[in-house]
XYZ file of C-alpha atoms in Angstrom:
392
model
C 0.000 0.000 0.000
C 2.803 2.429 0.960
C 4.640 1.593 -2.265
C 1.457 2.331 -4.247
C 1.012 5.713 -2.519
C 4.682 6.513 -3.129
C 4.310 5.569 -6.791
C 1.260 7.832 -7.141
C 3.042 10.706 -5.396
C 6.017 10.343 -7.705
C 3.689 10.252 -10.698
C 1.924 13.428 -9.517
C 5.272 15.150 -8.901
C 6.509 14.193 -12.378
C 3.266 15.386 -13.997
C 3.458 18.697 -12.136
C 7.150 19.094 -13.035
C 6.445 18.418 -16.718
C 3.562 20.886 -16.653
C 5.825 23.584 -15.170
C 8.455 22.935 -17.852
C 5.817 23.175 -20.601
C 4.844 26.638 -19.346
C 8.507 27.639 -19.228
C 9.109 26.355 -22.749
C 6.114 28.315 -24.044
C 7.566 31.502 -22.534
C 11.005 30.605 -23.872
C 9.620 30.151 -27.399
C 7.814 33.506 -27.284
C 10.892 35.314 -25.964
C 13.138 33.757 -28.603
C 10.747 34.718 -31.419
C 10.678 38.313 -30.160
C 14.399 38.985 -29.734
C 16.306 36.439 -31.811
C 18.496 38.401 -34.187
C 19.081 41.345 -31.869
C 22.877 41.562 -31.945
C 24.495 44.676 -30.498
C 27.988 43.689 -31.633
C 26.940 43.323 -35.262
C 24.799 46.443 -35.141
C 27.624 48.738 -33.986
C 30.006 47.593 -36.719
C 30.590 50.619 -38.991
C 29.750 49.995 -42.637
C 32.438 52.472 -43.720
C 35.261 51.572 -41.324
C 38.078 51.250 -43.865
C 37.043 54.396 -45.724
C 36.966 56.471 -42.537
C 40.310 55.072 -41.386
C 41.903 56.002 -44.702
C 40.392 59.511 -44.543
C 41.543 59.995 -40.920
C 45.146 59.160 -41.814
C 44.974 61.196 -45.044
C 43.916 64.254 -43.003
C 46.782 63.687 -40.541
C 44.482 62.732 -37.617
C 42.767 66.138 -37.714
C 39.126 65.062 -38.208
C 36.483 63.144 -36.296
C 35.528 59.976 -38.234
C 31.882 59.789 -39.259
C 30.933 56.140 -39.001
C 27.742 54.860 -40.609
C 25.581 51.959 -39.420
C 22.841 49.729 -40.762
C 19.290 50.414 -39.691
C 18.573 47.920 -36.942
C 15.191 47.966 -35.281
C 11.567 48.870 -36.039
C 8.850 49.645 -33.513
C 11.056 49.537 -30.385
C 8.204 50.644 -28.102
C 5.950 47.833 -29.295
C 8.746 45.286 -28.863
C 9.421 46.421 -25.285
C 5.711 46.235 -24.497
C 5.590 42.660 -25.837
C 8.562 41.728 -23.642
C 6.898 43.126 -20.524
C 3.692 41.262 -21.407
C 5.392 37.857 -21.439
C 3.819 35.579 -18.764
C 6.878 35.395 -16.536
C 4.736 34.180 -13.611
C 4.239 30.899 -15.495
C 7.889 29.983 -14.792
C 7.594 28.464 -11.330
C 11.152 27.229 -10.820
C 12.830 30.016 -8.840
C 16.220 29.648 -10.538
C 14.754 29.585 -14.040
C 12.438 32.489 -13.160
C 15.412 34.597 -12.025
C 17.282 34.001 -15.289
C 14.287 34.785 -17.498
C 13.462 37.941 -15.555
C 17.027 39.205 -15.869
C 17.251 38.284 -19.577
C 13.970 40.035 -20.422
C 15.094 43.212 -18.662
C 18.476 43.045 -20.407
C 16.805 42.907 -23.822
C 14.771 45.982 -22.973
C 18.118 47.726 -22.362
C 19.516 46.322 -25.611
C 16.561 47.723 -27.536
C 17.385 51.163 -26.112
C 20.970 50.730 -27.311
C 19.933 49.659 -30.805
C 17.453 52.513 -31.052
C 20.154 55.105 -30.344
C 23.121 53.807 -32.384
C 24.903 56.722 -34.027
C 23.469 59.287 -31.600
C 24.712 60.906 -28.387
C 22.189 58.866 -26.390
C 23.969 55.623 -27.297
C 26.787 56.353 -24.841
C 24.284 56.841 -22.024
C 22.568 53.531 -22.832
C 25.934 51.783 -23.135
C 26.972 53.101 -19.712
C 23.659 51.989 -18.243
C 24.140 48.449 -19.574
C 27.907 47.842 -19.421
C 28.980 50.413 -16.831
C 32.327 52.217 -16.877
C 35.877 51.590 -15.609
C 36.411 51.964 -11.867
C 39.556 53.265 -10.194
C 40.580 49.633 -9.691
C 40.189 48.955 -13.422
C 42.402 51.961 -14.197
C 45.041 50.827 -11.683
C 45.086 47.330 -13.195
C 45.493 48.783 -16.688
C 48.288 51.101 -15.565
C 50.075 48.226 -13.807
C 50.039 46.128 -16.987
C 51.244 48.991 -19.188
C 54.303 49.393 -16.959
C 55.359 45.773 -17.517
C 58.464 45.275 -19.678
C 57.808 44.055 -23.204
C 58.559 40.415 -23.995
C 59.995 38.913 -27.164
C 57.162 36.395 -27.601
C 55.684 38.364 -30.472
C 58.923 38.461 -32.490
C 57.662 35.663 -34.702
C 56.646 35.340 -38.327
C 53.334 37.005 -39.094
C 50.287 34.924 -39.981
C 47.779 36.329 -42.501
C 44.047 35.636 -42.796
C 44.603 32.393 -44.694
C 47.106 31.237 -42.073
C 44.658 32.034 -39.270
C 41.998 30.110 -41.165
C 44.291 27.055 -41.390
C 45.115 27.156 -37.663
C 41.424 27.451 -36.786
C 40.513 24.622 -39.160
C 43.018 22.306 -37.458
C 41.757 23.334 -34.008
C 38.139 22.708 -35.057
C 39.035 19.320 -36.509
C 40.641 18.217 -33.245
C 37.633 19.364 -31.200
C 34.979 18.304 -33.737
C 33.525 21.796 -34.121
C 31.316 22.593 -37.108
C 31.175 26.189 -38.312
C 30.808 28.430 -41.355
C 33.715 30.646 -42.359
C 33.605 34.176 -43.754
C 36.612 36.291 -44.753
C 35.457 39.859 -44.110
C 36.901 42.974 -45.777
C 35.431 45.557 -43.366
C 36.059 44.333 -39.813
C 37.674 46.022 -36.820
C 38.633 42.818 -34.952
C 41.012 40.202 -36.366
C 38.383 37.498 -35.862
C 35.020 37.007 -34.228
C 32.247 34.436 -33.874
C 28.633 35.281 -34.660
C 26.460 32.284 -33.759
C 28.156 29.455 -35.725
C 29.860 31.713 -38.262
C 33.542 32.485 -37.779
C 34.612 35.750 -39.393
C 38.271 36.509 -40.092
C 39.505 39.961 -41.056
C 40.949 39.794 -44.566
C 43.627 42.311 -43.501
C 44.632 40.370 -40.365
C 48.369 39.900 -39.816
C 49.375 38.594 -36.394
C 52.302 36.765 -34.766
C 51.933 32.988 -34.753
C 51.319 32.827 -30.996
C 48.434 35.288 -31.398
C 46.933 33.234 -34.227
C 46.802 30.224 -31.903
C 45.367 32.427 -29.148
C 42.591 33.482 -31.562
C 41.667 29.828 -32.110
C 41.441 29.161 -28.360
C 39.557 32.426 -27.825
C 37.052 32.350 -30.682
C 36.537 28.605 -31.140
C 37.472 27.240 -27.715
C 35.028 29.527 -25.904
C 32.757 31.587 -28.168
C 31.963 28.797 -30.641
C 31.896 26.117 -27.929
C 29.368 28.047 -25.831
C 27.257 28.622 -28.955
C 27.187 24.880 -29.661
C 26.398 24.083 -26.017
C 23.591 26.654 -25.972
C 22.053 25.029 -29.061
C 22.057 21.715 -27.136
C 19.869 23.157 -24.370
C 16.126 22.411 -24.150
C 15.583 26.182 -23.772
C 16.700 29.040 -26.016
C 17.508 31.386 -23.141
C 21.206 30.469 -22.988
C 21.509 31.155 -26.718
C 20.010 34.597 -26.180
C 22.463 35.167 -23.340
C 22.415 36.225 -19.710
C 22.676 39.972 -18.985
C 26.135 41.475 -19.602
C 27.415 37.989 -20.448
C 30.171 39.805 -22.367
C 32.279 40.096 -19.214
C 32.083 36.372 -18.443
C 32.326 35.179 -22.034
C 35.312 37.381 -22.846
C 36.843 36.599 -19.454
C 36.625 32.879 -20.252
C 38.039 33.495 -23.717
C 41.073 35.321 -22.282
C 41.407 32.591 -19.643
C 41.445 30.043 -22.465
C 44.340 31.902 -24.092
C 46.190 31.982 -20.760
C 45.663 28.309 -19.885
C 46.742 27.325 -23.407
C 50.014 29.198 -22.887
C 49.282 31.787 -25.593
C 48.489 34.907 -23.536
C 51.296 37.381 -24.189
C 52.308 40.607 -22.430
C 51.411 42.408 -25.659
C 47.894 40.965 -25.524
C 47.453 42.034 -21.890
C 48.660 45.524 -22.794
C 46.051 45.793 -25.558
C 43.346 44.878 -23.034
C 44.759 47.543 -20.701
C 44.817 50.147 -23.482
C 41.138 49.460 -24.123
C 40.343 50.325 -20.499
C 42.125 53.679 -20.782
C 40.506 54.347 -24.156
C 37.037 53.816 -22.676
C 37.897 56.177 -19.805
C 39.134 58.815 -22.282
C 36.046 58.418 -24.472
C 33.695 58.951 -21.522
C 35.583 62.047 -20.335
C 36.417 63.769 -23.639
C 33.995 62.328 -26.204
C 36.536 63.168 -28.909
C 37.859 60.410 -31.180
C 40.951 62.439 -32.010
C 41.751 63.110 -28.323
C 41.646 59.412 -27.452
C 43.615 58.446 -30.563
C 46.339 61.006 -29.826
C 46.495 59.923 -26.161
C 47.209 56.363 -27.283
C 49.617 57.339 -30.045
C 51.561 60.220 -28.458
C 51.369 59.623 -24.698
C 51.453 55.817 -24.686
C 53.451 55.206 -27.871
C 50.900 52.985 -29.595
C 51.462 52.375 -33.314
C 48.944 54.394 -35.347
C 47.015 51.460 -36.869
C 46.553 49.801 -33.494
C 45.674 53.152 -31.912
C 42.970 53.675 -34.548
C 41.572 50.163 -34.036
C 41.354 50.544 -30.250
C 39.805 54.007 -30.539
C 37.299 52.896 -33.188
C 36.225 49.966 -31.002
C 35.239 52.252 -28.129
C 33.706 55.038 -30.257
C 31.600 52.788 -32.499
C 27.890 53.291 -32.190
C 28.415 56.603 -30.438
C 30.381 55.311 -27.423
C 30.640 51.564 -26.721
C 31.991 50.989 -23.205
C 32.107 47.181 -23.192
C 35.832 46.942 -24.006
C 36.917 47.727 -20.438
C 35.194 44.480 -19.332
C 37.767 42.154 -20.932
C 40.404 42.763 -18.261
C 37.930 42.726 -15.375
C 36.251 39.632 -16.794
C 39.583 37.806 -17.013
C 40.338 38.612 -13.365
C 36.927 37.430 -12.146
C 36.820 34.302 -14.308
C 40.380 33.289 -13.347
C 39.430 33.335 -9.671
C 36.184 31.484 -10.384
C 38.139 28.824 -12.319
C 40.425 28.311 -9.342
C 37.851 28.550 -6.563
C 34.222 27.987 -7.572
C 32.360 24.682 -7.769
C 30.687 23.886 -11.056
C 32.827 26.365 -13.001
C 32.567 24.361 -16.249
C 28.802 24.880 -16.261
C 29.563 28.433 -17.417
C 30.147 26.738 -20.780
C 26.454 25.694 -20.964
C 25.754 28.706 -23.171
C 26.052 32.479 -23.133
C 26.152 32.591 -19.355
C 27.189 35.177 -16.778
C 29.181 34.502 -13.629
C 26.487 36.160 -11.509
C 24.082 33.369 -12.534
C 26.444 30.441 -11.926
C 24.627 29.330 -8.707
C 21.300 29.200 -10.569
C 22.856 27.452 -13.576
C 24.542 24.836 -11.381
C 21.236 24.028 -9.680
C 19.375 23.914 -13.006
C 21.946 21.423 -14.341
C 21.565 19.334 -11.161
C 17.766 19.364 -11.569
C 18.079 18.245 -15.206
C 16.462 21.423 -16.533
C 19.680 22.527 -18.269
C 22.044 20.097 -19.980
C 25.710 20.061 -18.954
C 28.053 21.360 -21.682
C 28.887 18.877 -24.432
C 31.884 20.887 -25.639
C 34.519 21.752 -23.052
C 37.204 24.353 -23.747
C 40.330 22.186 -24.267
C 42.671 24.416 -22.255
C 40.287 24.229 -19.257
C 40.708 20.443 -19.239
C 44.432 20.262 -20.091
C 45.987 23.581 -19.057
C 49.567 24.467 -19.920
C 51.867 25.094 -16.965
C 52.557 28.835 -17.365
C 55.849 30.166 -16.008
C 56.169 31.903 -12.622
C 56.323 35.382 -14.168
C 53.092 34.871 -16.146
C 51.319 33.428 -13.111
C 52.459 36.378 -10.967
C 51.293 38.952 -13.511
C 47.852 37.415 -14.035
C 47.231 37.013 -10.297
C 48.439 40.557 -9.586
C 45.433 41.917 -11.480
C 43.019 42.801 -8.655
């Protein structure tokens, strides 16, 4: 008799659990249909980057570039109203409810960003979403910029085709499937958009940096995309709020654990922090460019790239998060339980407790692709370990 009652109770629990998940999946489907395709990073990419760079150099750094952007969003008010009307109360699991609530609110903020690209209001919306460098961020950047240069980058340069070959070999070893695009009008050397890997046709990097790009773009960004697609819910494909800091932090950590994080690379991350600070204070492209070139001795092409990254859209503050994200993710890797569950999708460190519990409850799937350097890290030398752990 007791066994029969227990069996009925278990059946009722399972039926209730399945009913709750059906409600959550209905919300998830509606949310995905509303916001899938909203990509801030793609939207702030200037359509005339190369032309404006050429003009800036031709005019001897005396003008403010005028970047142009694609039209991105229609009826923003209606879209925000639809997001707020989603039946969030139907998600009864507290951990899942927290993630959906935060993701919905983050997309409302993203809509504000998209709506204001190319205007003065974009900087305000970027600050509201990503924040700005703190005094600690500035101190960390200054510390790194005072480090002596290393000779690790005195290697043969690898072009776009060479980067493509290195990435293809990496993907073959890890069984990653992706589409490749060689892009003529990119700021970054490479990036991943969903399952498409884009490589800058003008890219020319030292060999160690080419390998770092593979670990960064494929080992984390592509891997988390694949893992998100393996989830029963779309929410981890859409991404947790400000997942940039965690995702980029993991990508830099992947470079470090693979033994490919150079002093030069750390200095570029530090320069981005100072460029964001300058952009917020002065709002002048030329002022930030000249600060990098004249005060900090940055080569003009790199100085333009860093400056363009933080001025795109009207003032994009996210670039200061790379260094902070690396610091936070490194400590999480060394100290926090369930760290690898951050690879479940486009996750954020702030949601790791919820994600761990959702994996334990079988609501989220554990990651099927694990960043190779997280599993088999290279033993970095004492100097590199000291430097990375000195970032506070």
